[in-house]
Amino acid sequence: MTATTSTTAPPTTAPTSSTALPDAPAADSRVLGLAHYAARGVLEQILTRHGLTFQQQVALRAAVTTENPQTRDGLVAQVHVSLKADPAGIRTVLDELLAKGLLVADGDGTYLLATDAGRELTAAVAATVAPVGARIWGGIPADDLAAAGRVLALVTERADAELAALTEG
């Protein structure tokens, strides 16, 4: 992943009002990508302190938050929907979580379950992320968040359709 530099200088101070910056760029793939990688960079720093990678955290959280126990293939499919990552790589991530004792196979090996340690680690990560997320998202008007949510849901839907078309052919 290579960082992209902007041709405009960043502001010297953080915005203090909840209104949009007057020279804010229109949303497009680049702006979305920059926001994603900025937020992911923050999350990855936190995850590193907890001994997790980004993919491990996504897979562990999926196991912790599922209503019903998941088979290995079911968990791979669920993580694949989120990350669009190679299923073989996701299987490796699940093996890493098993080796760390954060997941365990049930008695006959059919299902993968989060252990107490996995649930505790997920809760600890969430507790660490919460105040950081509040600082990042705080002060943004609810209407702006709702509009952004609608746009991002539509972009996700369209990108998923494009990805499906590209991988089917």
C-alpha positions as CSV (number, residue, x, y, z in Angstrom):
1,M,0.0,0.0,0.0
2,T,1.5,3.3,-1.1
3,A,0.4,6.5,0.4
4,T,-1.0,9.1,-2.0
5,T,0.1,12.7,-1.5
6,S,-2.2,15.6,-2.0
7,T,-1.4,18.7,-4.0
8,T,-2.9,20.9,-1.3
9,A,-1.4,21.5,2.1
10,P,-3.3,20.0,5.0
11,P,-4.8,22.4,7.5
12,T,-2.4,23.5,10.2
13,T,-5.1,23.0,12.9
14,A,-8.0,20.6,13.3
15,P,-11.4,22.0,12.4
16,T,-13.1,23.3,15.5
17,S,-16.6,23.5,14.2
18,S,-18.9,20.8,13.1
19,T,-19.5,22.4,9.7
20,A,-17.8,21.1,6.6
21,L,-14.5,22.6,5.4
22,P,-15.2,25.1,2.6
23,D,-12.5,23.6,0.4
24,A,-13.5,19.9,1.1
25,P,-13.2,17.8,-2.0
26,A,-16.2,16.1,-3.4
27,A,-16.5,12.4,-2.4
28,D,-14.9,10.0,-4.9
29,S,-12.8,6.8,-4.7
30,R,-9.6,8.7,-3.8
31,V,-11.3,10.6,-0.9
32,L,-13.0,7.4,0.3
33,G,-9.7,5.5,0.1
34,L,-7.8,8.2,2.0
35,A,-10.4,8.2,4.8
36,H,-10.4,4.4,4.9
37,Y,-6.6,4.1,5.2
38,A,-6.4,7.0,7.8
39,A,-8.9,5.2,10.0
40,R,-7.5,1.8,9.3
41,G,-4.0,3.1,10.2
42,V,-5.3,4.2,13.6
43,L,-7.1,0.9,14.2
44,E,-4.0,-1.2,13.2
45,Q,-1.9,0.7,15.7
46,I,-4.4,-0.2,18.4
47,L,-4.6,-3.8,17.2
48,T,-0.8,-4.2,17.2
49,R,-0.8,-3.2,20.9
50,H,-3.3,-6.0,21.5
51,G,-1.3,-8.6,19.4
52,L,-3.8,-8.7,16.5
53,T,-3.7,-8.0,12.8
54,F,-6.6,-6.3,11.1
55,Q,-7.7,-9.6,9.4
56,Q,-7.5,-11.5,12.7
57,Q,-9.6,-8.8,14.4
58,V,-12.3,-9.0,11.7
59,A,-12.4,-12.8,11.8
60,L,-12.4,-12.9,15.6
61,R,-15.2,-10.3,15.8
62,A,-17.2,-12.3,13.4
63,A,-16.9,-15.4,15.6
64,V,-17.7,-13.4,18.8
65,T,-20.7,-11.6,17.4
66,T,-22.4,-14.5,15.5
67,E,-25.8,-15.6,16.8
68,N,-25.1,-19.3,15.9
69,P,-21.8,-21.2,15.9
70,Q,-20.1,-21.1,12.5
71,T,-18.4,-23.8,10.6
72,R,-14.9,-23.0,9.3
73,D,-16.4,-22.5,5.8
74,G,-19.2,-20.4,7.2
75,L,-16.8,-18.1,9.0
76,V,-14.5,-17.9,6.0
77,A,-17.5,-16.9,3.9
78,Q,-18.6,-14.2,6.4
79,V,-15.1,-12.7,6.6
80,H,-14.8,-12.9,2.8
81,V,-18.0,-10.7,2.5
82,S,-16.4,-8.1,4.7
83,L,-12.8,-8.1,3.4
84,K,-13.0,-9.5,-0.1
85,A,-9.9,-11.4,0.9
86,D,-8.7,-14.7,-0.6
87,P,-10.5,-17.5,1.2
88,A,-7.1,-19.4,1.6
89,G,-5.7,-16.4,3.4
90,I,-8.8,-16.2,5.7
91,R,-8.3,-19.9,6.5
92,T,-4.7,-19.1,7.6
93,V,-6.0,-16.3,9.8
94,L,-8.5,-18.7,11.4
95,D,-5.6,-21.1,12.1
96,E,-3.6,-18.3,13.7
97,L,-6.6,-17.5,16.0
98,L,-6.9,-21.2,16.9
99,A,-3.1,-21.3,17.7
100,K,-3.5,-18.2,19.9
101,G,-6.4,-19.8,21.8
102,L,-8.8,-17.1,20.7
103,L,-10.9,-19.6,18.7
104,V,-11.5,-23.3,19.5
105,A,-13.0,-26.1,17.4
106,D,-16.0,-27.8,19.1
107,G,-15.9,-31.4,20.1
108,D,-16.2,-32.9,16.7
109,G,-14.4,-30.1,14.9
110,T,-17.5,-28.9,13.0
111,Y,-17.7,-25.4,14.5
112,L,-15.3,-22.7,15.4
113,L,-16.2,-20.9,18.6
114,A,-14.7,-17.8,20.3
115,T,-13.0,-18.7,23.6
116,D,-13.4,-16.6,26.7
117,A,-10.0,-15.1,25.9
118,G,-11.2,-14.3,22.4
119,R,-14.3,-12.5,23.7
120,E,-12.3,-10.7,26.4
121,L,-9.8,-9.5,23.7
122,T,-12.6,-8.3,21.5
123,A,-14.1,-6.4,24.4
124,A,-10.7,-4.9,25.3
125,V,-10.1,-3.8,21.7
126,A,-13.6,-2.2,21.5
127,A,-12.9,-0.4,24.8
128,T,-9.6,1.0,23.4
129,V,-11.1,2.0,20.1
130,A,-14.2,3.7,21.5
131,P,-12.7,6.9,22.7
132,V,-10.5,7.2,19.6
133,G,-13.6,6.7,17.4
134,A,-15.4,9.3,19.5
135,R,-12.7,11.8,18.8
136,I,-12.7,11.0,15.1
137,W,-16.4,11.0,14.6
138,G,-17.4,13.5,17.3
139,G,-19.0,16.8,16.3
140,I,-20.1,15.6,12.8
141,P,-23.7,16.5,12.5
142,A,-26.2,13.6,12.5
143,D,-27.6,14.7,9.1
144,D,-24.1,14.6,7.6
145,L,-23.4,11.1,9.0
146,A,-26.8,9.9,7.7
147,A,-26.0,11.3,4.2
148,A,-22.5,9.8,4.3
149,G,-24.0,6.4,5.4
150,R,-26.5,6.4,2.5
151,V,-23.8,7.3,0.0
152,L,-21.3,4.7,1.3
153,A,-24.0,2.0,1.3
154,L,-24.8,2.7,-2.3
155,V,-21.1,2.8,-3.2
156,T,-20.6,-0.6,-1.5
157,E,-23.6,-2.1,-3.3
158,R,-22.3,-0.9,-6.7
159,A,-18.7,-2.0,-6.0
160,D,-19.9,-5.4,-4.8
161,A,-21.9,-5.8,-8.1
162,E,-18.9,-4.7,-10.1
163,L,-16.6,-7.2,-8.2
164,A,-19.1,-10.0,-8.8
165,A,-19.2,-9.2,-12.5
166,L,-15.4,-9.2,-12.7
167,T,-15.0,-12.4,-10.9
168,E,-17.7,-14.3,-12.7
169,G,-16.2,-13.7,-16.2
